[in-house]
PDB file of C-alpha atoms in Angstrom:
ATOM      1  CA  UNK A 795      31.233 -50.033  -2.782  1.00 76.00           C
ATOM      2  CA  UNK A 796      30.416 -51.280   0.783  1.00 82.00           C
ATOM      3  CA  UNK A 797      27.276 -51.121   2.829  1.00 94.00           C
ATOM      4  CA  UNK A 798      26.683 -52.305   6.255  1.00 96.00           C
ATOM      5  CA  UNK A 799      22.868 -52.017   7.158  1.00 97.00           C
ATOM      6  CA  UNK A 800      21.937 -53.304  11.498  1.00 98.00           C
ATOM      7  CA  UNK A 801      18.685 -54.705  12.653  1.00 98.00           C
ATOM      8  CA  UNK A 802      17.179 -56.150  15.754  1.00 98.00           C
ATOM      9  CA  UNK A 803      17.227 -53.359  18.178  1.00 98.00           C
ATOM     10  CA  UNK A 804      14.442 -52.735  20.387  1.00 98.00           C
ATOM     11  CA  UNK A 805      13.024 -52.682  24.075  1.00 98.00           C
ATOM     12  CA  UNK A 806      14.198 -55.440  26.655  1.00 98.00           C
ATOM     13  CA  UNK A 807      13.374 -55.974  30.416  1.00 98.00           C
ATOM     14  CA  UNK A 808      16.770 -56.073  32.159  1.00 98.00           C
ATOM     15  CA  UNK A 809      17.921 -59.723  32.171  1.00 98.00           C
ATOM     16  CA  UNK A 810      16.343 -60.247  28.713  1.00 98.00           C
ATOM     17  CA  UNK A 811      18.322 -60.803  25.682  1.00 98.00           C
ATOM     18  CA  UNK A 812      18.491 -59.474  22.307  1.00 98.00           C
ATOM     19  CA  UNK A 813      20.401 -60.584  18.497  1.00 98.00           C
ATOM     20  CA  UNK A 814      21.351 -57.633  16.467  1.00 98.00           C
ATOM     21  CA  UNK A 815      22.161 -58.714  12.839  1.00 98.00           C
ATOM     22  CA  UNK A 816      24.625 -56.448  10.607  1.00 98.00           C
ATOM     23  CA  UNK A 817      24.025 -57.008   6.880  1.00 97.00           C
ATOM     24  CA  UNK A 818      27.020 -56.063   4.722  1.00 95.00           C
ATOM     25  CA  UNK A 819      27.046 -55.985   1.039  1.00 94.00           C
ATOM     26  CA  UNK A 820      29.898 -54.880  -1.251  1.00 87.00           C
ATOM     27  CA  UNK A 821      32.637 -56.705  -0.032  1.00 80.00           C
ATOM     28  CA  UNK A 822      33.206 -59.947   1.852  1.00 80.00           C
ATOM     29  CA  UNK A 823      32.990 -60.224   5.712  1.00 80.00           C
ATOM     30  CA  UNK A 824      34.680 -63.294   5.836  1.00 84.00           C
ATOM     31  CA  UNK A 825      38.153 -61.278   4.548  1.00 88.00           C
ATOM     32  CA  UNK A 826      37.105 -57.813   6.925  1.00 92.00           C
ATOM     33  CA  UNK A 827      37.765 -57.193  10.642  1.00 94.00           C
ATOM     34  CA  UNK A 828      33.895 -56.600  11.639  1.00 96.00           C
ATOM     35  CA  UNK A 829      33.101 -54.756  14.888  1.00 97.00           C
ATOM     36  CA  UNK A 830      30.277 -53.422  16.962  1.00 98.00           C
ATOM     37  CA  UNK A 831      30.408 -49.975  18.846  1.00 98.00           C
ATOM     38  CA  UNK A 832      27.488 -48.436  20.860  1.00 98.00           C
ATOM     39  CA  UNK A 833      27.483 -45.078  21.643  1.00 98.00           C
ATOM     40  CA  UNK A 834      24.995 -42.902  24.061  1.00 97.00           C
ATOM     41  CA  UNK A 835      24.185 -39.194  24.212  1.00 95.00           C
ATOM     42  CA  UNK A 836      27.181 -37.079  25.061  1.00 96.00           C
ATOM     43  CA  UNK A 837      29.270 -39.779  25.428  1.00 97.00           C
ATOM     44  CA  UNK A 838      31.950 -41.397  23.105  1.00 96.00           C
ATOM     45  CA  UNK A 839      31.214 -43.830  20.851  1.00 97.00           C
ATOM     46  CA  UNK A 840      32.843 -47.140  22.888  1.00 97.00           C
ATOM     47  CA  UNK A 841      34.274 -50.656  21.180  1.00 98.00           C
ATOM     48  CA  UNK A 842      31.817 -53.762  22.153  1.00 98.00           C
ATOM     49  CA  UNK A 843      33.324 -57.024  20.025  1.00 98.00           C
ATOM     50  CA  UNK A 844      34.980 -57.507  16.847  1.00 97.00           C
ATOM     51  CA  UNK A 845      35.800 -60.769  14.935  1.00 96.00           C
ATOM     52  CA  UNK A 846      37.955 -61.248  12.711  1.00 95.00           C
ATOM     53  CA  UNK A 847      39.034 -62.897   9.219  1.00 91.00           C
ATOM     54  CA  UNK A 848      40.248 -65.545  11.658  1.00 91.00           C
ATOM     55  CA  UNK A 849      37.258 -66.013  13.562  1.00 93.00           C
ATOM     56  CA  UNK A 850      38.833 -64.637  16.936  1.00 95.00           C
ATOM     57  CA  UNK A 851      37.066 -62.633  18.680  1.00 97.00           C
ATOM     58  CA  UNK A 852      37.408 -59.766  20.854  1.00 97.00           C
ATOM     59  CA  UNK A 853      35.534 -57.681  23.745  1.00 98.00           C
ATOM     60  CA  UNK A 854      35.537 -54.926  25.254  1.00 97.00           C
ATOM     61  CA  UNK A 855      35.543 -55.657  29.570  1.00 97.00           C
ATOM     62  CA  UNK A 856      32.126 -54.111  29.836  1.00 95.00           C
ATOM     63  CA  UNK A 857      30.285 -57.204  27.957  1.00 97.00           C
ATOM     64  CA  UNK A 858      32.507 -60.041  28.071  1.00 95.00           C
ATOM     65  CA  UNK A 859      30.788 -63.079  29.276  1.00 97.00           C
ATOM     66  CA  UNK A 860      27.696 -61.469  28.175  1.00 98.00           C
ATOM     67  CA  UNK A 861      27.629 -60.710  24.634  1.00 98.00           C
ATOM     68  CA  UNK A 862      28.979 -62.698  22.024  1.00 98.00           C
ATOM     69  CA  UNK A 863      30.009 -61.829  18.061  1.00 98.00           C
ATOM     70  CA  UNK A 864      29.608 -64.221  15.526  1.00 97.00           C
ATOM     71  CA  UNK A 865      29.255 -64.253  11.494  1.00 96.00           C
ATOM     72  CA  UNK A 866      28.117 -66.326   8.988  1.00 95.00           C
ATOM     73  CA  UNK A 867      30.037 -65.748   5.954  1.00 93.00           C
ATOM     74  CA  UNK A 868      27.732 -67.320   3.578  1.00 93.00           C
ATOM     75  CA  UNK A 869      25.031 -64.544   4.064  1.00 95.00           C
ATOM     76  CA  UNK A 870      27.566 -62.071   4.436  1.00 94.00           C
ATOM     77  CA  UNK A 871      26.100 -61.136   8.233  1.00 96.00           C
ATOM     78  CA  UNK A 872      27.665 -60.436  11.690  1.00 97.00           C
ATOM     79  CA  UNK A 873      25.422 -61.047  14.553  1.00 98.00           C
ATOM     80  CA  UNK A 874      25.811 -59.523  18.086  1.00 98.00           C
ATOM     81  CA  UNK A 875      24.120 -61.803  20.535  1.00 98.00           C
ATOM     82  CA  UNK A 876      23.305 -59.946  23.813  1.00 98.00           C
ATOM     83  CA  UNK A 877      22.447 -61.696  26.893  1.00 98.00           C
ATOM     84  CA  UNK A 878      21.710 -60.418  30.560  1.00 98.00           C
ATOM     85  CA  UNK A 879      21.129 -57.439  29.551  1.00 98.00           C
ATOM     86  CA  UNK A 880      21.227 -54.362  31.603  1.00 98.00           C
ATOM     87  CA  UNK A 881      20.196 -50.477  31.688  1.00 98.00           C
ATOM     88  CA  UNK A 882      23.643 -49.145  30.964  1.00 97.00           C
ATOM     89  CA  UNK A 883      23.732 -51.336  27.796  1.00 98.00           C
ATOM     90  CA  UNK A 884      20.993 -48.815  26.676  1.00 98.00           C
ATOM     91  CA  UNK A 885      23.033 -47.010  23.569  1.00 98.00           C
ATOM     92  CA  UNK A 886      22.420 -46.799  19.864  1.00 98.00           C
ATOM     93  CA  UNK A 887      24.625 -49.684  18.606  1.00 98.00           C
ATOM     94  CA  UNK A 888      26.309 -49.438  15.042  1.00 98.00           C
ATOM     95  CA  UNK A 889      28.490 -52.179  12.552  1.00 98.00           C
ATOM     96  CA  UNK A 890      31.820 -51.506  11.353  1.00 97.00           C
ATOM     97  CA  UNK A 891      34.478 -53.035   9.084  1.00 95.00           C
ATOM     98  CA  UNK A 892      38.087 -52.582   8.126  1.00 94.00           C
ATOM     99  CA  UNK A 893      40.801 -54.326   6.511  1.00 90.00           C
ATOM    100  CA  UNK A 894      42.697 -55.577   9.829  1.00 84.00           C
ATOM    101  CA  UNK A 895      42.927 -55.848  13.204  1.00 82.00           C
ATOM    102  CA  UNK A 896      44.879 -53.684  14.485  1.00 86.00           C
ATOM    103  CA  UNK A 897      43.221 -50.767  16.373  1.00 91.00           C
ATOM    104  CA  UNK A 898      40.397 -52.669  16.447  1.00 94.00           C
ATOM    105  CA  UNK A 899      38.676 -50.467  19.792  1.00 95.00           C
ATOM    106  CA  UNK A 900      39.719 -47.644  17.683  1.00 95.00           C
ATOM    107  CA  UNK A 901      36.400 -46.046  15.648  1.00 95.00           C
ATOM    108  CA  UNK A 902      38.363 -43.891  13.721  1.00 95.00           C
ATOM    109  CA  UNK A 903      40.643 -47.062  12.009  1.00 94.00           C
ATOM    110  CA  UNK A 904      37.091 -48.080  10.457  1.00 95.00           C
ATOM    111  CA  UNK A 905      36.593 -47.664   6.819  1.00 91.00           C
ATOM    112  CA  UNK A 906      32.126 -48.498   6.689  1.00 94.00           C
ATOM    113  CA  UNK A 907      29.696 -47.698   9.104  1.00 96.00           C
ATOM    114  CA  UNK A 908      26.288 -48.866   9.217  1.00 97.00           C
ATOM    115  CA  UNK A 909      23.607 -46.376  10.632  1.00 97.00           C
ATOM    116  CA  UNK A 910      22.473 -47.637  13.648  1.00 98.00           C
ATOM    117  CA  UNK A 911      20.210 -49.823  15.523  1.00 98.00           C
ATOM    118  CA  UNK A 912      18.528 -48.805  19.104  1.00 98.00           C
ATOM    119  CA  UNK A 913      18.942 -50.969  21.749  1.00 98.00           C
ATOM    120  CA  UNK A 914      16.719 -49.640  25.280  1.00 98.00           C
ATOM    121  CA  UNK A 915      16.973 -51.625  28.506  1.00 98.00           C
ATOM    122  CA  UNK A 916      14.535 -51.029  31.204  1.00 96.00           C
TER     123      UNK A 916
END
């Protein structure tokens, strides 16, 4: 069985900076394609970074040079670092895994889901 669980969400001033830790259990993050999505109200849920088995990493245009994905394969967590943060980076942000990379932007391709950690700018 797999289990992704997120934490670290919260409130930030614009500018400020926040670390959201995904927690996996089950299987191995070190041998998955981990990603993080974000979604708002009424609006799809949108690709942020993914890292792979590799360690490359990828971004979507909206946070690159801003945000950056990382994992530490020892404790089996995938952090998403978040700097300069801003008010349209407000979104409910969720951890995802899958066997490869291909698709990876794609939510549907994912096989675990975590539930979900708020992230507010103001």
């Amino acid at each position: 069985d797999v289990q992704l669980v997120e934490s670290g969400g919260g409130l930030v001033q614009a500018g400020g900076s926040l670390r959201l830790s995904c927690q996996a259990s089950g299987y191995m993050v070190g041998t998955y394609f981990m990603a993080w999505f974000r979604q708002v109200p009424g609006q799809a849920r949108e690709a942020v970074a993914g890292v792979n088995s590799g360690g490359s990493t990828f971004y979507s245009a909206s946070v690159e040079g801003r945000f950056t994905i990382s994992k530490d394969n020892a404790k089996n967590i995938v952090y998403l670092q978040m700097d300069a943060l801003q008010p349209e980076d407000t979104a409910m942000y969720y951890c995802a895994a899958k066997a490869g990379v291909i698709g990876w932007s794609s939510p549907g391709t994912y096989n675990a889901w975590g539930q979900g950690t708020q992230v507010t700018v103001s």
